[in-house]
Short mmCIF file of C-alpha atoms in Angstrom, two decimals:
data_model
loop_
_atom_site.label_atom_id
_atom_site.label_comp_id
_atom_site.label_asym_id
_atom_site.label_seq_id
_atom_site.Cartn_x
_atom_site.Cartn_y
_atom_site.Cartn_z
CA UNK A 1 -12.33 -97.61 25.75
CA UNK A 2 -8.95 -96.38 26.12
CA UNK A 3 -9.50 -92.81 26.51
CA UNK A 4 -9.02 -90.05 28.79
CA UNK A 5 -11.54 -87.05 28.01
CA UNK A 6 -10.60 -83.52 29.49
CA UNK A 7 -12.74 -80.35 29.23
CA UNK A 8 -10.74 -78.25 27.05
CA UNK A 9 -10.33 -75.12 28.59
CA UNK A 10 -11.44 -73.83 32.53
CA UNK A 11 -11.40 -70.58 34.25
CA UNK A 12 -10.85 -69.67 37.42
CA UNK A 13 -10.58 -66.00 39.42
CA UNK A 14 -8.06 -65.17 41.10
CA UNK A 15 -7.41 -67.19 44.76
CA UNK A 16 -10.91 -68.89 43.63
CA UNK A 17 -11.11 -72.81 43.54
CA UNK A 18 -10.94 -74.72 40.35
CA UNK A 19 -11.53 -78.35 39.23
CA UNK A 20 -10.28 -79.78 35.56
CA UNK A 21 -11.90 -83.43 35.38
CA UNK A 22 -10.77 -86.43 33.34
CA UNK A 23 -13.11 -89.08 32.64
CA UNK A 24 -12.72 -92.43 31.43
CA UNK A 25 -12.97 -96.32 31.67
CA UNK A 26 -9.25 -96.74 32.59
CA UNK A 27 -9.70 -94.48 35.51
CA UNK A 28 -11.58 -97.69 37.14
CA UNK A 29 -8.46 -99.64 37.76
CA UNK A 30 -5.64 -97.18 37.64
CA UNK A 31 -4.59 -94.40 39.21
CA UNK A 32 -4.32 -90.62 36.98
CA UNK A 33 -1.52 -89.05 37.19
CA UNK A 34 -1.52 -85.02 36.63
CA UNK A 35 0.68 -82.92 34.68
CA UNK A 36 1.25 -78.65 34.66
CA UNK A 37 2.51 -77.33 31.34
CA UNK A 38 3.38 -73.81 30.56
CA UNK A 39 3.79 -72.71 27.14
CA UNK A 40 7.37 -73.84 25.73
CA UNK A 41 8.19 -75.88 28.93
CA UNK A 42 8.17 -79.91 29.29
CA UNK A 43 5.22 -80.61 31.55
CA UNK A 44 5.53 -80.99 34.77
CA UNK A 45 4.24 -83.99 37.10
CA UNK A 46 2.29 -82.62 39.89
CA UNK A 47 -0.09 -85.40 41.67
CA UNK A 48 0.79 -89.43 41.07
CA UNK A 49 -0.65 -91.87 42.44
CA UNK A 50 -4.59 -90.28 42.50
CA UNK A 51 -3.35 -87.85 45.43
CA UNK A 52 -0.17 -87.52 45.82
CA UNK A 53 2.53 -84.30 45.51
CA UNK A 54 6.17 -84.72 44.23
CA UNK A 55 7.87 -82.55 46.65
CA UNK A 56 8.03 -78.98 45.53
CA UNK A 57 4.49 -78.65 44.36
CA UNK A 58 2.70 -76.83 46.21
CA UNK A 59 -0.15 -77.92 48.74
CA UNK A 60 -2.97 -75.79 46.75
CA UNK A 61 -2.64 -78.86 44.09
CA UNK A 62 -5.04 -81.88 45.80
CA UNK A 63 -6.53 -84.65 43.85
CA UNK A 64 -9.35 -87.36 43.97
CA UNK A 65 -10.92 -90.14 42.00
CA UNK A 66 -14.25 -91.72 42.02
CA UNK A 67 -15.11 -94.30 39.72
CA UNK A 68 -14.29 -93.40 35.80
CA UNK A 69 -13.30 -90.03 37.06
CA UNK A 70 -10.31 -87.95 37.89
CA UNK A 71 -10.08 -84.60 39.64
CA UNK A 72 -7.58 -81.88 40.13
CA UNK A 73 -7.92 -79.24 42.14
CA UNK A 74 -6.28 -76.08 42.86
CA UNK A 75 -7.42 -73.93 45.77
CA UNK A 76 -6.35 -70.79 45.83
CA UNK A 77 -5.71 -70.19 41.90
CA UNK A 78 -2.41 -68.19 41.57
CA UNK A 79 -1.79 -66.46 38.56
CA UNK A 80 1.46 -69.16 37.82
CA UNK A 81 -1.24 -71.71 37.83
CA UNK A 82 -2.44 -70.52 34.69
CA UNK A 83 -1.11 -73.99 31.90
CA UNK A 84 -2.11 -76.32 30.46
CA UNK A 85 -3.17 -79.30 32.45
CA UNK A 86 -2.79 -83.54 31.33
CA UNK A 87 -3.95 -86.35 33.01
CA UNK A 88 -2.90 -89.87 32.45
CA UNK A 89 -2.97 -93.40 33.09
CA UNK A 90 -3.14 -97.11 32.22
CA UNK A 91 -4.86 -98.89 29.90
CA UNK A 92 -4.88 -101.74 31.75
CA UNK A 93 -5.82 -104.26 29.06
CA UNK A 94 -3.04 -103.00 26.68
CA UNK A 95 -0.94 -101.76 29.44
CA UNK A 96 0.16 -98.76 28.11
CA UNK A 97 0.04 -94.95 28.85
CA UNK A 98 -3.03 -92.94 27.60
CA UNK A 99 -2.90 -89.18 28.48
CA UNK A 100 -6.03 -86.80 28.30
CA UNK A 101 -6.43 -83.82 25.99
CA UNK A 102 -5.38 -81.48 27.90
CA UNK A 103 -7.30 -78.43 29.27
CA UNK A 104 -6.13 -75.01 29.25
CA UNK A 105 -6.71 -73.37 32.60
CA UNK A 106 -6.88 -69.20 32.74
CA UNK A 107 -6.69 -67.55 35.75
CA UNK A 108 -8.68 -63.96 35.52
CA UNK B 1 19.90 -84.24 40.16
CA UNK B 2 19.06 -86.18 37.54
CA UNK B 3 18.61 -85.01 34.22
CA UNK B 4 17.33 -86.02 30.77
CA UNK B 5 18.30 -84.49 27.19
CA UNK B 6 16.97 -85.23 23.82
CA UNK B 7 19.30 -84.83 21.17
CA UNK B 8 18.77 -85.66 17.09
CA UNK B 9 18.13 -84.09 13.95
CA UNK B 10 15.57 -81.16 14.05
CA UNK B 11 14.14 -81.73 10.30
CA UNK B 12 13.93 -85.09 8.63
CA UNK B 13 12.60 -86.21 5.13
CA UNK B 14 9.66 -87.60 4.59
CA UNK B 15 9.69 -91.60 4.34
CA UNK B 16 12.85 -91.63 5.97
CA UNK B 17 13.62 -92.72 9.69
CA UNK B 18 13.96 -90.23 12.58
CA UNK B 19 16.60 -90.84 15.29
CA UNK B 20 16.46 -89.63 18.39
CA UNK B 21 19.02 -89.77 22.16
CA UNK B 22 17.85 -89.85 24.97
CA UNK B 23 21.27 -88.91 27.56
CA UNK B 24 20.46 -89.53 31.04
CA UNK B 25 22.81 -87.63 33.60
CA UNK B 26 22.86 -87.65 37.65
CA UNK B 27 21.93 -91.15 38.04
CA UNK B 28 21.89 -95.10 36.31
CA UNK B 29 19.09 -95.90 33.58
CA UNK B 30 19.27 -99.20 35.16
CA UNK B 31 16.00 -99.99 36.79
CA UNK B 32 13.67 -97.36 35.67
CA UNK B 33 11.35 -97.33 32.84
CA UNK B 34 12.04 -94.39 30.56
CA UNK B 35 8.99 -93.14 28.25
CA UNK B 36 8.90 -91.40 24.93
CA UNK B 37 6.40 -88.59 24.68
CA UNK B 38 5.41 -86.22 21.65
CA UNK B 39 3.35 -83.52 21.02
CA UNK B 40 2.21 -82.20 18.03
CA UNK B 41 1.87 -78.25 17.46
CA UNK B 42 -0.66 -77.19 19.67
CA UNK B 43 -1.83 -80.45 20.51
CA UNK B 44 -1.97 -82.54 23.15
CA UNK B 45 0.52 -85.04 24.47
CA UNK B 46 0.67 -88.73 22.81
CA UNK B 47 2.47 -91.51 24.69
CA UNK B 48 4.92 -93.20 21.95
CA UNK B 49 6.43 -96.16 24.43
CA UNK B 50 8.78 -97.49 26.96
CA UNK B 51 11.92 -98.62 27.17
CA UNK B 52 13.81 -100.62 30.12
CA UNK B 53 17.55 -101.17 30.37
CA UNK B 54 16.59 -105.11 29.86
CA UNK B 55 15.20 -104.34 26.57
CA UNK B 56 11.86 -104.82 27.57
CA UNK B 57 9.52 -102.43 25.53
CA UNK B 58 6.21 -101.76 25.31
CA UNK B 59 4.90 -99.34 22.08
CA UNK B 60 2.30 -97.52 21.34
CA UNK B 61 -0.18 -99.50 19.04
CA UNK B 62 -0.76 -96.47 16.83
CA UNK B 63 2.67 -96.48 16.02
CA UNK B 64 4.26 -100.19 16.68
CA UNK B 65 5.01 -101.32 13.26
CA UNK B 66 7.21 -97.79 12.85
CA UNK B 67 8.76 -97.62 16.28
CA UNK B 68 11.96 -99.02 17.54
CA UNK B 69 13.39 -98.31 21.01
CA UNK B 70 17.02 -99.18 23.09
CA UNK B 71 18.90 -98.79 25.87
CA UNK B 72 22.72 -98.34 25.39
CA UNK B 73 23.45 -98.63 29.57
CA UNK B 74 27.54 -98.18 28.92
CA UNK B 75 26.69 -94.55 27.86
CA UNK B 76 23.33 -93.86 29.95
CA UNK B 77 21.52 -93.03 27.36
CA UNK B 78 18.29 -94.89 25.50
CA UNK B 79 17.12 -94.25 22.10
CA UNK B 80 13.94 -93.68 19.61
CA UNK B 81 13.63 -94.44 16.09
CA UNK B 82 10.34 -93.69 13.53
CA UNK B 83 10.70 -94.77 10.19
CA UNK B 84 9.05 -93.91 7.27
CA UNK B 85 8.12 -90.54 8.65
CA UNK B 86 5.48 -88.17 7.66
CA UNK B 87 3.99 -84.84 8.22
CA UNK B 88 1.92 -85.89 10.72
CA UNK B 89 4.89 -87.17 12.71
CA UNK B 90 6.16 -83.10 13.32
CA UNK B 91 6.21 -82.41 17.05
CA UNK B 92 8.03 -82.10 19.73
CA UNK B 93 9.54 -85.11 21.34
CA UNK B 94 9.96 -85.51 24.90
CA UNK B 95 11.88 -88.33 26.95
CA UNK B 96 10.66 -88.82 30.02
CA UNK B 97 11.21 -91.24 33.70
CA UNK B 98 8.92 -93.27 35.45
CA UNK B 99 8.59 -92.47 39.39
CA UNK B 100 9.89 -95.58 40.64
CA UNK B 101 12.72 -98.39 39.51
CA UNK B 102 11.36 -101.50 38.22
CA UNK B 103 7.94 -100.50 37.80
CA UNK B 104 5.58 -99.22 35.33
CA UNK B 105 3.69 -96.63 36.83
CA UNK B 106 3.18 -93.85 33.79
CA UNK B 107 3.75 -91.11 36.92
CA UNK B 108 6.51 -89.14 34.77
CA UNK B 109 8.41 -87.41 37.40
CA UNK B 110 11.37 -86.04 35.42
CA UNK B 111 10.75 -84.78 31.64
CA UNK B 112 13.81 -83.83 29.13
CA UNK B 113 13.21 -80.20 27.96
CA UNK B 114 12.28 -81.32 24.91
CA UNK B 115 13.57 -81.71 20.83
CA UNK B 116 11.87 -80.32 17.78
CA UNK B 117 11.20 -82.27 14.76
CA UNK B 118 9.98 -81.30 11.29
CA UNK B 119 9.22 -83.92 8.91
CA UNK B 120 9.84 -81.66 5.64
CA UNK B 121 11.09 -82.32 2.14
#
């Protein structure tokens, strides 16, 4: 299958810790990618590679994979968290991008 | 700092072909894979293809027989073109760049802001 399933929305309180999944097949034999997306902004990469940060995003973004599954997770919500959130990755038999649906993340 | 910047036509007919730039400033296209992007009005984010400054592309099946895309290196800049358009092609189109030269990663690291389109008679 060549999908990427997100919950669709996640809340967190305030300087609480939050994890927005991702779940499928592809996630075997390629790294996810996360992206942040605030309303009328381009999104925003901010973990490549399964666990890695571009510089610039903060530390209170980590990331881990196990199997056909994808985390994010922010520890230590801040209220600029609150966005959307994408994953991606490859479909490795067609060997082209599939992103997630996105899940909208409110901080209380 | 590199930059990216859609540019095109914000409302197109329907059946007709929509044509989009891509203008890449700061650095070379050469070497990187550049992505087009879209999202639909409160929807989600679909991956349309990729374009290298050798011409190699790679498209979205969903959208293959409509999609064209090229590199123009001279004037750092890559392009998109739909045809036959329809509703259902009114979103938001986003170029994007893959993390590192010569390889296909899908880890976007730098996004254009962003064009509108509206596929509307």
């Amino acid at each position: 299958s060549s999908e990427l399933t997100q919950d669709p929305a996640v809340s967190v309180a305030l300087g609480q810790t939050v994890r927005i999944t991702c779940q499928g097949d592809s996630l075997r034999f390629s790294f996810a990618s996360w992206y942040q997306q605030k309303p009328g902004q381009a999104p925003v990469l901010v973990v490549y590679d399964k666990t890695h940060r571009p510089s610039g995003i903060p530390d209170r973004f980590s990331a881990s994979a196990s199997g056909d599954t994808a985390s994010l997770t922010i520890t230590g919500a801040q209220a600029e968290d609150e966005a959307d959130y994408f994953c991606n990755s490859r479909d490795v038999t067609s060997n082209h991008a599939i992103f997630g649906g996105g899940t909208k993340l409110t901080v209380l | 700092q590199v930059q990216l910047q859609e540019s095109g036509p914000g409302l197109v007919k329907p059946s007709e072909t929509l044509s989009l730039i891509c203008n890449v400033t700061g650095a070379s296209i050469s070497s990187y894979y550049f992505s087009w992007i879209r999202q639909s009005p409160g929807k989600g984010l679909e991956w349309i293809g990729y374009i290298h400054e050798s011409g190699s592309t790679n498209y979205n099946p969903s959208l293959k027989s409509r999609v064209t895309m090229s590199a123009d290196t001279s004037r750092n800049q890559f392009s998109l073109k739909l045809t036959a358009v329809t509703a259902a092609d009114t979103a938001f189109y986003y170029c994007a760049r893959d993390r590192l030269p010569h390889l296909v990663l899908y880890a976007l690291d730098i996004w254009g802001p962003g064009t509108a389109v509206t596929v509307s008679s």
